XYZ file of C-alpha atoms in Angstrom:
717
model
C 16.058 -28.944 -32.126
C 18.454 -28.638 -29.419
C 17.197 -30.209 -25.859
C 17.657 -28.708 -22.676
C 19.374 -29.590 -20.448
C 17.582 -31.011 -16.964
C 17.570 -28.275 -14.663
C 15.361 -27.614 -11.566
C 14.164 -24.245 -12.590
C 11.606 -23.573 -14.150
C 12.529 -21.820 -18.477
C 10.912 -17.879 -18.369
C 7.310 -17.444 -19.483
C 5.006 -14.770 -20.134
C 1.448 -14.836 -19.131
C -1.385 -11.823 -20.111
C -3.767 -11.068 -17.676
C -6.545 -10.152 -19.625
C -6.508 -13.590 -20.565
C -4.975 -15.881 -18.287
C -3.013 -17.162 -21.208
C 1.004 -18.739 -22.141
C 2.041 -17.120 -24.034
C 6.251 -17.995 -23.909
C 7.246 -20.627 -22.734
C 11.230 -21.703 -23.202
C 11.579 -24.399 -23.370
C 8.427 -24.972 -25.345
C 8.297 -25.606 -28.785
C 7.123 -23.223 -31.246
C 8.708 -20.751 -28.707
C 11.786 -17.557 -29.489
C 13.702 -14.888 -27.217
C 15.539 -12.499 -28.775
C 17.023 -10.050 -27.268
C 17.250 -6.671 -28.232
C 19.181 -6.899 -31.043
C 17.433 -9.639 -32.540
C 19.721 -12.303 -31.797
C 19.041 -15.825 -30.301
C 19.741 -16.163 -26.653
C 21.441 -19.481 -26.462
C 21.561 -19.665 -22.953
C 19.064 -17.278 -19.757
C 22.053 -15.175 -18.750
C 21.316 -12.484 -15.844
C 19.617 -9.711 -17.205
C 17.126 -8.069 -18.738
C 15.877 -8.942 -22.584
C 12.980 -6.644 -23.931
C 10.057 -8.850 -25.141
C 6.780 -7.861 -27.376
C 4.065 -10.462 -26.868
C 0.687 -9.855 -28.936
C -2.303 -11.930 -27.778
C -5.195 -12.210 -30.547
C -7.688 -13.967 -27.740
C -7.774 -10.717 -25.942
C -7.239 -8.059 -28.313
C -3.848 -6.623 -25.790
C -0.396 -5.804 -27.162
C 2.160 -5.131 -24.721
C 5.689 -4.693 -24.649
C 7.945 -6.043 -21.807
C 10.674 -7.240 -20.323
C 11.782 -10.016 -19.092
C 13.924 -9.929 -16.918
C 15.746 -12.730 -16.650
C 17.888 -14.739 -13.393
C 20.938 -15.017 -12.488
C 21.574 -18.723 -13.447
C 21.896 -21.255 -15.775
C 19.673 -23.470 -18.159
C 20.251 -24.111 -21.869
C 16.625 -23.509 -23.891
C 14.680 -25.188 -26.823
C 14.800 -22.312 -29.524
C 12.359 -22.477 -32.381
C 12.969 -21.574 -35.572
C 12.643 -17.885 -36.655
C 12.658 -19.403 -40.931
C 11.219 -21.932 -42.433
C 13.720 -23.272 -45.179
C 14.595 -21.559 -48.533
C 13.188 -25.189 -49.679
C 9.537 -24.383 -48.290
C 8.887 -20.856 -48.857
C 9.264 -21.016 -52.222
C 6.380 -23.201 -52.292
C 4.559 -19.442 -51.263
C 4.491 -16.841 -53.604
C 6.262 -13.696 -52.175
C 5.931 -11.151 -54.717
C 4.338 -8.981 -53.354
C 5.475 -5.230 -52.389
C 3.354 -2.723 -49.848
C 5.249 1.292 -49.827
C 4.081 2.866 -46.973
C 4.441 6.648 -45.204
C 4.292 7.252 -41.415
C 2.873 10.503 -40.777
C 1.967 13.215 -37.452
C -1.066 13.209 -37.089
C -1.618 16.862 -36.171
C 1.493 18.747 -38.698
C 1.607 16.393 -40.960
C 5.842 15.721 -41.324
C 7.614 12.545 -41.816
C 8.084 10.365 -39.308
C 11.614 8.933 -39.303
C 12.870 5.521 -37.284
C 9.224 4.299 -36.231
C 9.217 0.854 -36.239
C 6.617 -0.728 -38.687
C 5.566 -4.524 -37.304
C 3.736 -6.564 -40.340
C 0.940 -9.742 -38.460
C -0.868 -11.670 -40.655
C -0.355 -14.679 -43.188
C 0.814 -11.595 -45.735
C 3.747 -11.253 -43.917
C 4.134 -14.251 -42.211
C 2.433 -16.917 -44.075
C -0.018 -19.548 -42.010
C 2.968 -22.729 -41.522
C 2.211 -25.619 -44.226
C 2.366 -29.791 -42.096
C 5.653 -30.760 -41.263
C 6.892 -26.723 -41.187
C 8.533 -25.388 -37.669
C 5.719 -22.366 -36.564
C 7.076 -19.480 -34.006
C 8.708 -18.020 -37.278
C 8.348 -13.441 -36.241
C 6.505 -10.831 -37.482
C 8.991 -9.069 -40.082
C 9.413 -5.141 -38.776
C 11.237 -2.227 -40.961
C 12.222 1.356 -39.219
C 11.755 3.872 -41.775
C 13.692 6.423 -43.500
C 14.320 10.306 -42.433
C 10.774 10.635 -45.454
C 8.835 8.977 -42.763
C 8.912 6.161 -45.604
C 8.645 1.521 -45.457
C 8.809 -0.674 -47.882
C 7.827 -4.472 -47.185
C 8.321 -6.642 -49.685
C 8.053 -10.651 -50.470
C 4.940 -10.027 -49.001
C 3.239 -14.130 -49.745
C -1.101 -13.461 -50.983
C -3.226 -13.029 -47.935
C -4.028 -9.944 -44.870
C -1.812 -7.782 -44.017
C -1.884 -6.139 -40.789
C 1.240 -2.919 -39.987
C 1.294 -1.989 -36.347
C 3.453 1.087 -35.949
C 5.377 2.688 -32.590
C 7.787 5.572 -31.787
C 8.519 6.514 -28.195
C 6.674 9.374 -28.002
C 3.601 8.097 -29.929
C 0.224 6.519 -29.435
C 0.404 2.665 -31.177
C -1.010 3.367 -34.700
C -1.642 1.498 -38.011
C -2.874 2.332 -40.519
C -5.759 4.142 -41.631
C -6.758 5.673 -38.039
C -8.278 8.620 -37.951
C -8.197 8.908 -34.324
C -5.173 7.881 -31.492
C -6.519 4.038 -30.714
C -8.932 4.206 -33.931
C -10.606 1.044 -35.892
C -8.043 -0.503 -38.559
C -8.154 -1.964 -41.305
C -6.654 -4.668 -43.210
C -4.944 -4.619 -46.124
C -5.619 -7.057 -48.796
C -2.388 -8.520 -50.757
C -3.471 -10.792 -54.103
C -0.857 -12.316 -56.173
C 2.536 -9.889 -56.400
C 0.281 -6.619 -55.938
C 2.072 -3.982 -55.282
C 0.393 -1.048 -52.643
C 1.902 2.103 -52.897
C -0.573 4.601 -50.787
C -0.860 2.996 -47.258
C -0.371 5.511 -44.897
C 0.021 6.031 -41.003
C -0.895 8.530 -38.849
C 0.344 8.656 -34.870
C -0.572 11.113 -32.677
C 1.426 12.087 -30.037
C 1.732 10.802 -26.374
C -0.164 13.343 -24.006
C 0.867 14.877 -20.719
C -0.579 15.557 -17.305
C 1.250 17.223 -14.401
C 0.531 18.947 -11.164
C 1.863 18.806 -7.067
C 0.140 16.796 -4.960
C -0.061 18.911 -1.073
C -1.241 18.611 2.368
C -3.507 19.670 4.445
C -0.676 22.551 5.910
C -0.688 22.895 1.882
C 2.830 20.979 1.806
C 4.169 19.091 -0.705
C 2.693 15.238 -0.348
C 6.783 13.161 -1.188
C 6.315 9.175 -2.737
C 2.868 9.607 -3.378
C 1.315 7.369 -6.420
C -0.717 9.446 -8.761
C -3.065 6.943 -10.638
C -4.117 7.809 -13.925
C -8.067 6.891 -15.205
C -9.097 7.197 -18.293
C -12.790 7.282 -19.256
C -14.961 5.704 -21.500
C -18.095 3.396 -21.469
C -19.705 0.311 -20.559
C -23.361 -0.960 -20.308
C -24.409 3.036 -20.683
C -22.876 4.518 -17.846
C -18.984 5.823 -17.802
C -16.539 3.692 -16.455
C -12.761 4.824 -15.323
C -9.596 1.850 -16.393
C -7.022 2.266 -14.801
C -4.067 4.549 -17.333
C -0.173 5.978 -16.435
C 0.918 6.524 -12.911
C 3.563 8.314 -11.277
C 5.009 9.145 -8.485
C 5.884 12.211 -6.802
C 9.095 13.420 -5.704
C 10.806 15.607 -3.096
C 8.740 18.359 -4.282
C 5.038 16.402 -4.523
C 5.029 16.994 -8.437
C 4.053 14.554 -10.439
C 4.556 13.762 -13.805
C 2.293 11.842 -16.226
C 3.386 10.347 -19.315
C 2.718 8.610 -22.438
C -0.638 9.494 -21.785
C -3.399 8.734 -24.920
C -4.776 11.489 -25.897
C -8.499 11.206 -24.341
C -10.649 12.936 -20.464
C -9.162 11.664 -17.409
C -9.919 11.813 -13.613
C -6.214 11.815 -11.526
C -6.165 10.430 -7.678
C -3.751 9.837 -5.290
C -4.388 5.661 -4.482
C -4.376 4.949 -1.094
C -6.137 1.522 0.043
C -5.304 0.031 4.008
C -3.630 -2.780 3.383
C -4.029 -5.384 6.565
C -3.185 -9.033 7.600
C -2.888 -10.095 10.930
C 0.287 -10.143 12.216
C -0.113 -14.028 12.953
C -0.647 -15.086 9.382
C 3.395 -12.797 8.297
C 4.289 -14.729 11.665
C 2.882 -18.155 9.676
C 4.450 -16.895 6.518
C 8.100 -15.640 7.746
C 8.549 -18.695 10.136
C 8.165 -21.381 9.044
C 5.683 -23.228 11.382
C 3.624 -25.131 9.932
C 3.447 -27.314 6.416
C 4.782 -26.146 2.580
C 1.194 -26.741 0.866
C 0.243 -24.319 4.446
C 2.283 -21.697 4.031
C 2.109 -21.053 0.088
C -1.845 -21.959 0.588
C -1.441 -18.224 2.506
C 1.449 -16.828 0.758
C -2.092 -16.850 -1.810
C -4.368 -15.390 -0.154
C -2.622 -12.603 1.146
C -1.332 -11.218 -2.613
C -4.745 -11.995 -3.476
C -5.295 -7.966 -0.650
C -2.074 -6.292 -2.104
C 0.146 -7.285 -0.136
C 3.832 -8.222 0.057
C 3.118 -9.589 3.466
C 6.866 -8.131 4.565
C 7.212 -7.844 8.353
C 6.804 -5.247 10.628
C 9.571 -3.090 11.431
C 10.435 -2.743 7.591
C 10.101 0.090 5.688
C 6.930 -2.152 4.085
C 4.607 -2.597 7.305
C 3.487 -1.323 10.818
C 1.360 -2.858 13.306
C -1.806 -1.569 14.331
C -3.148 -3.765 17.627
C -2.928 -7.225 15.821
C -2.392 -6.392 12.669
C 0.250 -5.567 10.284
C -0.669 -2.147 8.179
C 1.433 -2.890 4.647
C 2.941 0.793 3.521
C 2.571 0.141 -0.565
C 5.039 2.468 -2.129
C 3.607 5.841 -3.411
C 0.609 5.440 -0.696
C 0.076 8.109 1.766
C 1.156 7.330 5.572
C -1.521 6.255 8.503
C 0.049 8.137 10.884
C -0.550 7.310 14.900
C -1.087 9.967 18.078
C 0.045 9.874 20.771
C -3.640 9.417 22.511
C -3.564 6.183 20.279
C -5.985 6.782 17.849
C -4.431 7.067 14.106
C -5.099 8.669 11.369
C -5.589 8.049 7.065
C -5.165 9.753 3.925
C -8.737 8.110 2.357
C -7.677 8.208 -1.567
C -8.924 11.380 -3.223
C -9.669 12.247 -6.311
C -8.291 15.770 -8.585
C -8.639 18.381 -6.443
C -9.925 16.766 -2.973
C -12.601 14.547 -3.153
C -12.350 11.545 -1.830
C -15.573 10.386 -4.899
C -14.384 9.917 -7.812
C -18.230 10.988 -9.275
C -17.551 14.219 -8.032
C -13.393 14.422 -9.094
C -12.857 16.221 -11.925
C -12.483 15.791 -15.948
C -9.368 16.117 -17.232
C -9.262 16.113 -21.022
C -5.379 16.500 -22.967
C -5.491 16.580 -26.578
C -1.842 14.915 -28.974
C 1.064 16.274 -26.968
C -0.943 18.766 -24.714
C 0.247 18.876 -21.735
C -1.579 20.066 -19.192
C 0.223 21.353 -16.218
C -1.103 22.691 -12.536
C -3.433 20.049 -12.369
C -2.788 19.723 -8.542
C -4.799 17.217 -5.521
C -4.911 18.235 -1.537
C -4.708 14.968 0.637
C -6.499 15.610 4.268
C -6.074 13.252 6.652
C -9.254 11.239 8.957
C -9.512 10.060 11.638
C -9.874 6.644 11.471
C -11.197 3.741 14.244
C -11.661 0.290 13.636
C -14.064 -2.085 12.284
C -14.373 -5.976 12.834
C -16.278 -9.133 13.372
C -16.450 -12.874 12.778
C -17.517 -14.521 8.888
C -19.646 -17.083 8.865
C -19.402 -20.152 6.392
C -21.319 -22.880 5.592
C -19.065 -25.534 6.578
C -17.674 -23.914 9.815
C -14.773 -23.124 7.871
C -14.211 -19.274 7.466
C -10.106 -18.945 8.336
C -7.903 -16.640 4.802
C -11.111 -15.406 3.693
C -9.928 -11.986 1.413
C -12.736 -8.866 2.486
C -13.034 -6.065 1.142
C -14.453 -2.676 2.006
C -16.283 -0.898 -0.802
C -17.265 2.550 -0.647
C -21.882 2.430 -0.948
C -23.155 3.210 -3.088
C -20.591 1.355 -5.230
C -19.753 3.707 -7.731
C -19.847 1.774 -11.129
C -17.199 4.541 -12.393
C -14.243 2.255 -11.213
C -13.991 -0.900 -9.003
C -11.593 0.419 -5.528
C -10.956 -0.301 -2.388
C -10.990 1.710 1.396
C -9.509 -1.695 2.406
C -8.846 -5.042 2.343
C -8.241 -7.723 4.793
C -7.501 -11.631 5.441
C -9.324 -13.571 8.410
C -7.930 -15.663 10.838
C -8.110 -19.125 11.121
C -11.231 -18.539 12.983
C -13.093 -16.328 10.538
C -12.155 -13.794 12.549
C -11.575 -9.955 10.813
C -10.372 -5.582 11.188
C -9.554 -3.920 9.461
C -7.299 -1.367 12.087
C -7.989 1.863 10.345
C -11.253 3.491 8.525
C -12.114 6.644 8.073
C -15.877 7.931 8.831
C -18.243 7.021 6.125
C -20.798 4.591 4.122
C -19.528 1.174 2.861
C -20.394 -2.028 1.629
C -18.140 -5.083 2.727
C -17.507 -7.898 -0.409
C -16.103 -11.343 0.007
C -15.797 -13.801 -2.643
C -15.003 -17.094 -1.681
C -13.912 -18.626 -5.372
C -12.903 -22.005 -5.639
C -8.739 -23.058 -6.313
C -7.506 -25.276 -7.441
C -4.629 -27.223 -5.351
C -1.406 -25.377 -5.232
C 1.519 -26.858 -7.440
C 4.409 -27.108 -5.527
C 6.004 -26.471 -7.922
C 4.988 -22.634 -8.048
C 5.931 -22.695 -3.992
C 9.068 -21.273 -4.474
C 8.494 -19.625 -7.898
C 10.689 -16.107 -8.872
C 7.999 -14.226 -10.120
C 8.573 -10.836 -12.271
C 6.097 -8.292 -13.116
C 5.748 -5.886 -15.470
C 2.315 -4.780 -16.671
C 0.314 -6.931 -18.285
C 2.829 -9.526 -18.055
C 4.161 -11.872 -15.461
C 7.669 -13.655 -16.189
C 8.511 -16.265 -13.181
C 11.523 -19.046 -12.888
C 10.499 -22.590 -11.145
C 10.498 -25.825 -11.914
C 9.972 -26.859 -15.726
C 6.066 -27.129 -16.933
C 4.209 -30.316 -17.710
C 3.049 -30.362 -21.182
C -0.427 -28.371 -21.335
C -3.564 -30.904 -21.405
C -5.092 -30.309 -24.779
C -8.431 -30.383 -22.083
C -8.500 -27.875 -20.139
C -9.958 -28.941 -16.370
C -13.470 -28.463 -15.370
C -14.811 -25.662 -13.580
C -14.324 -27.710 -9.913
C -17.560 -28.301 -7.352
C -16.537 -26.479 -4.464
C -18.934 -23.235 -4.056
C -18.151 -20.063 -4.736
C -18.461 -18.440 -1.684
C -20.176 -14.851 -1.643
C -21.396 -12.071 1.440
C -21.664 -8.679 1.157
C -23.230 -6.290 4.395
C -23.714 -2.710 4.328
C -21.971 -0.745 7.296
C -21.796 2.945 9.049
C -18.354 3.546 9.974
C -19.114 6.701 12.680
C -15.829 7.779 14.572
C -15.767 5.307 17.958
C -14.238 1.669 16.816
C -17.058 -0.669 15.005
C -17.265 -3.904 16.125
C -19.459 -7.479 16.235
C -19.441 -6.798 13.051
C -21.506 -10.642 11.620
C -21.856 -12.465 8.014
C -22.448 -14.900 6.757
C -21.680 -16.986 3.547
C -23.557 -17.953 1.820
C -22.584 -20.642 -1.867
C -23.195 -18.114 -5.377
C -25.945 -19.713 -8.194
C -24.612 -22.121 -10.509
C -25.909 -21.994 -13.973
C -25.951 -25.303 -15.974
C -27.365 -26.911 -18.435
C -26.270 -28.472 -21.853
C -25.531 -27.893 -25.619
C -27.013 -27.841 -28.981
C -26.645 -27.489 -32.310
C -28.944 -26.170 -35.536
C -26.973 -26.889 -38.585
C -26.170 -29.639 -40.303
C -22.058 -29.387 -40.235
C -19.638 -31.406 -38.434
C -19.694 -31.501 -34.976
C -17.010 -30.663 -33.361
C -14.800 -32.850 -31.334
C -14.506 -33.509 -27.161
C -11.609 -30.752 -27.303
C -12.704 -28.250 -29.456
C -16.342 -27.940 -27.445
C -14.331 -28.059 -23.492
C -11.801 -24.882 -24.965
C -15.460 -23.064 -25.159
C -15.717 -20.464 -23.174
C -18.585 -19.953 -20.929
C -18.396 -16.112 -19.432
C -21.496 -15.040 -17.591
C -21.255 -10.793 -17.872
C -22.980 -8.600 -15.628
C -25.193 -6.427 -17.127
C -23.878 -3.272 -15.683
C -21.040 -3.384 -16.733
C -19.323 -4.478 -12.804
C -16.570 -6.479 -12.829
C -16.237 -10.515 -11.388
C -13.233 -11.376 -9.284
C -10.244 -12.068 -11.993
C -10.732 -15.754 -11.894
C -13.638 -14.658 -12.656
C -14.191 -12.538 -15.385
C -12.602 -14.441 -18.471
C -14.014 -17.928 -18.095
C -17.273 -18.498 -16.139
C -17.853 -22.043 -17.040
C -17.114 -24.967 -19.882
C -19.140 -28.139 -21.124
C -17.970 -31.423 -20.478
C -17.305 -34.308 -22.707
C -21.440 -35.277 -22.549
C -21.587 -31.531 -24.077
C -23.177 -31.014 -20.758
C -21.146 -27.396 -19.336
C -21.841 -25.720 -15.519
C -20.327 -22.893 -14.864
C -18.791 -21.369 -11.319
C -20.941 -19.654 -8.588
C -21.256 -16.792 -8.291
C -22.199 -13.374 -6.795
C -26.049 -12.151 -6.588
C -27.071 -9.720 -9.620
C -28.100 -10.340 -12.765
C -25.846 -11.811 -15.927
C -25.931 -12.399 -19.645
C -24.370 -15.206 -20.788
C -22.117 -15.116 -23.249
C -20.583 -17.424 -24.962
C -17.421 -17.606 -27.745
C -18.308 -19.201 -31.276
C -16.054 -21.960 -33.269
C -14.670 -22.448 -36.299
C -17.967 -23.537 -37.839
C -20.865 -22.649 -35.624
C -22.182 -19.803 -34.308
C -23.161 -19.175 -30.864
C -27.233 -18.898 -30.693
C -28.005 -18.060 -27.686
C -28.917 -19.532 -24.365
C -32.818 -20.352 -23.409
C -34.101 -20.453 -20.474
C -37.969 -20.813 -19.466
C -38.126 -19.837 -22.773
C -36.154 -16.547 -22.808
C -32.754 -16.057 -24.578
C -30.243 -15.238 -21.283
C -28.142 -14.170 -24.505
C -30.011 -10.871 -24.791
C -32.052 -10.272 -21.543
C -30.130 -10.892 -18.428
C -30.690 -13.389 -15.482
C -31.727 -12.498 -12.431
C -29.375 -14.095 -10.090
C -29.843 -14.360 -6.504
C -29.824 -17.704 -4.274
C -30.981 -20.195 -6.194
C -29.335 -22.111 -9.294
C -29.778 -21.419 -13.091
C -30.200 -25.310 -14.167
C -31.702 -26.630 -18.011
C -29.917 -23.715 -20.615
C -29.619 -25.197 -23.525
C -27.025 -23.381 -25.542
C -27.723 -23.652 -28.392
C -24.753 -22.889 -32.091
C -25.888 -22.488 -35.465
C -23.809 -22.715 -39.248
C -26.087 -20.770 -40.494
C -25.220 -16.998 -38.712
C -27.358 -13.781 -39.906
C -24.970 -11.251 -41.072
C -24.881 -7.425 -42.446
C -22.761 -6.579 -45.987
C -22.380 -3.996 -48.073
C -20.783 -1.208 -49.687
C -19.965 2.539 -48.012
C -19.813 5.647 -50.759
C -18.624 9.058 -49.475
C -18.857 11.941 -52.090
C -19.724 9.562 -54.704
C -16.522 7.053 -54.033
C -16.546 4.000 -52.702
C -14.899 5.305 -48.363
C -11.998 2.709 -47.391
C -11.918 4.576 -44.184
C -15.273 4.706 -42.898
C -16.235 2.720 -39.366
C -19.608 0.739 -40.006
C -21.505 0.683 -36.495
C -24.742 -2.105 -35.876
C -27.118 -1.462 -32.494
C -30.174 -2.550 -32.317
C -33.712 -0.099 -33.386
C -35.285 -0.581 -29.304
C -33.197 2.045 -26.594
C -34.722 0.588 -23.923
C -31.425 -2.294 -24.879
C -29.239 0.504 -24.364
C -27.899 -0.273 -20.821
C -27.633 -2.134 -18.602
C -25.721 -4.458 -21.734
C -23.065 -6.087 -20.192
C -20.024 -5.232 -21.124
C -20.239 -7.984 -23.671
C -22.993 -6.598 -26.152
C -23.830 -9.186 -28.530
C -26.178 -6.320 -30.735
C -23.487 -3.630 -30.335
C -20.765 -3.480 -33.215
C -18.602 -1.925 -34.868
C -16.685 -2.574 -37.895
C -13.661 -0.898 -40.402
C -14.531 -0.746 -44.723
C -12.105 -2.429 -46.694
C -9.677 -0.527 -48.816
C -12.953 -0.966 -51.356
C -15.695 0.578 -49.227
C -16.635 -3.123 -48.754
C -18.113 -4.715 -45.085
C -19.526 -7.029 -42.574
C -20.885 -7.554 -39.771
C -21.035 -10.774 -39.066
C -22.814 -13.176 -36.413
C -25.227 -11.123 -35.819
C -28.542 -12.360 -33.906
C -31.965 -12.373 -35.313
C -33.463 -8.602 -35.046
C -34.203 -5.553 -35.841
C -31.044 -1.610 -36.610
C -29.745 0.239 -37.274
C -27.338 0.583 -39.437
C -24.830 3.913 -40.229
C -21.366 5.319 -41.662
C -19.416 7.624 -39.827
C -15.803 8.606 -40.931
C -14.558 6.880 -36.937
C -16.263 6.207 -34.256
C -14.774 7.628 -30.372
C -14.726 6.080 -27.123
C -18.053 7.243 -26.236
C -20.108 6.233 -29.150
C -22.236 2.912 -27.110
C -23.560 6.301 -25.459
C -27.188 6.578 -25.253
C -27.036 10.106 -26.066
C -24.636 9.414 -28.795
C -27.422 6.931 -29.920
C -29.527 8.804 -29.962
C -27.501 11.552 -32.149
C -26.371 8.673 -34.283
C -30.284 6.566 -34.891
C -31.006 9.808 -36.553
C -29.424 9.480 -39.445
C -28.949 5.086 -39.883
C -30.496 2.957 -41.600
C -32.953 0.713 -40.294
C -32.415 -3.311 -41.176
C -34.388 -6.433 -40.118
C -32.211 -9.095 -40.038
C -34.256 -12.660 -39.879
C -32.478 -16.249 -38.776
C -29.819 -16.889 -41.111
C -30.072 -14.521 -43.897
C -27.387 -12.564 -45.543
C -28.359 -8.837 -45.909
C -27.173 -6.260 -47.804
C -27.182 -3.160 -46.447
C -25.169 -0.043 -49.158
C -24.627 2.882 -46.280
C -23.570 6.482 -47.238
C -20.918 8.133 -44.835
C -22.055 10.031 -42.449
C -20.720 13.309 -39.954
C -22.213 13.688 -36.128
C -22.850 17.006 -34.787
């Protein structure tokens, strides 16, 4: 490989927000940037290049446009294929033949892109072989057919993309349904692969104001309905801006149920902080830290006098594109348009549910905005060490709507801990603060150029240091937390005081129950310990993926977290499986711990090399059913709710082509096991589980047991 030329700019990188892992950085061994014509880019040039990224750890597949800034930088390119002499050592005589069709009418889809993943398509490189081999891509012909040749022994997965359609895989029975692994064996010819694709749905309508006039340039956000912890959750999906007629069109929607809203959070930054950022009166580190906090509340730090900000007292209100404009009346008071759900509700719970099928366009989903007289809410934050400056504060609806996480307003404190929300409509709210220990500002990133697209951030700055084998530990600094209800009427609310308290932590040690070889320090240090809120709510972004780490002494510590009930979740190791988290005789993996003010110490995380599992075969109409989905959930219905976002006793598994299935690494206990044609997004809803339990098989699973349970596919009505 050639060496990159020296430069003061960092090579472009892509970071997954779901797992915070960098999975594309150039120069770095094993990475490659390709243009839309499939040609490696010898030098970074100004322009936009499409990149497809598959993040295995987070289960995210994303297409992005990598916008390259105009600077000169030689790139270190990975080899895109092993030399022929090395590849020939692995048999590659398998052939897979398939067809891509429209799921609604069975017609073939021409011009679809079929990307091959898995060891059958891209074998794991042997020692000394180059990495970074790209996934093979094929295009369907006029009959929707594709042929994959030269496949190796191993597993094959397909991802099919086509404009106007939801990304698909083989053997799916609904959009974004369970995909099936294809096993390729010794020169085998597989000829019956079928991929169904569903057309995107569309929702459109008009946004009007209180006078019935069209609202121009409003951002309309769709929220997809799903279930977590036994209740409805809303996940942001496609968004669009209204045109000069007030009309919007939400395209590229996965067929499902949605709620539609015009989102208008009020973002306020002390004007003095904006001046500090713009004038550079303080040091670079201070400005970088301030910029980080301002960015955390969604403000670009735009000064007044620009189209993106207006002055409201001692604060600058950010006019985020798409936010309904806050207006000041002649008497000095303010009118604000709050977030509004279709047709005209400020509460998600009272919003209309809009269901769309594949290829359907639902028109006439109109939203009417109503202005409210806004008042000023102000107060003081008190911290244990006396310093409460530059802390983000959120104002959220009360009671907090578990279905969706929305801010009514956000701001940051001034250097003395004082805060103010200049424009707040009347209502019941919660003031919430979470201050997470932050790493020191890396000055190499202080002037980084960042371009965001979807869930990817592409940045350019100074060259990064090599990635450490052992990630940094959890900082000793406390996570500070405060929350208080407030009632806002028609007059200003002053003198609100909140005291920050240290969030409770969880700590303990690791034990191994088994005879296998213990993992080394580096492997243990990369194990993620997560505190999962039992109510299905989300922790702040920096806590949600990794809450704790294991150190070189086999001890673990978590960040402090806001008070609440939490499950302990731990990702497994290659040869060891998470067995439980024992604290005062309870397993915190199954029974949540109520963390209020005191730390929980002495928790024992146990791993085993003798995991329990359920396996078997599924039949339908006397024949093996290779297209079923197997569901497992506990017999005890009291734990069907408040299970957190990742319940370990509720699983799904797709049958293999021969009808066999495997549910690995299940905790011991009593389960219902059922095979169905396909799951829906709400299968974990307690009402759905009640129906499933009527036809499911009941299985008792002992510790370390490999249980066999054959099933018959059932139809759920």
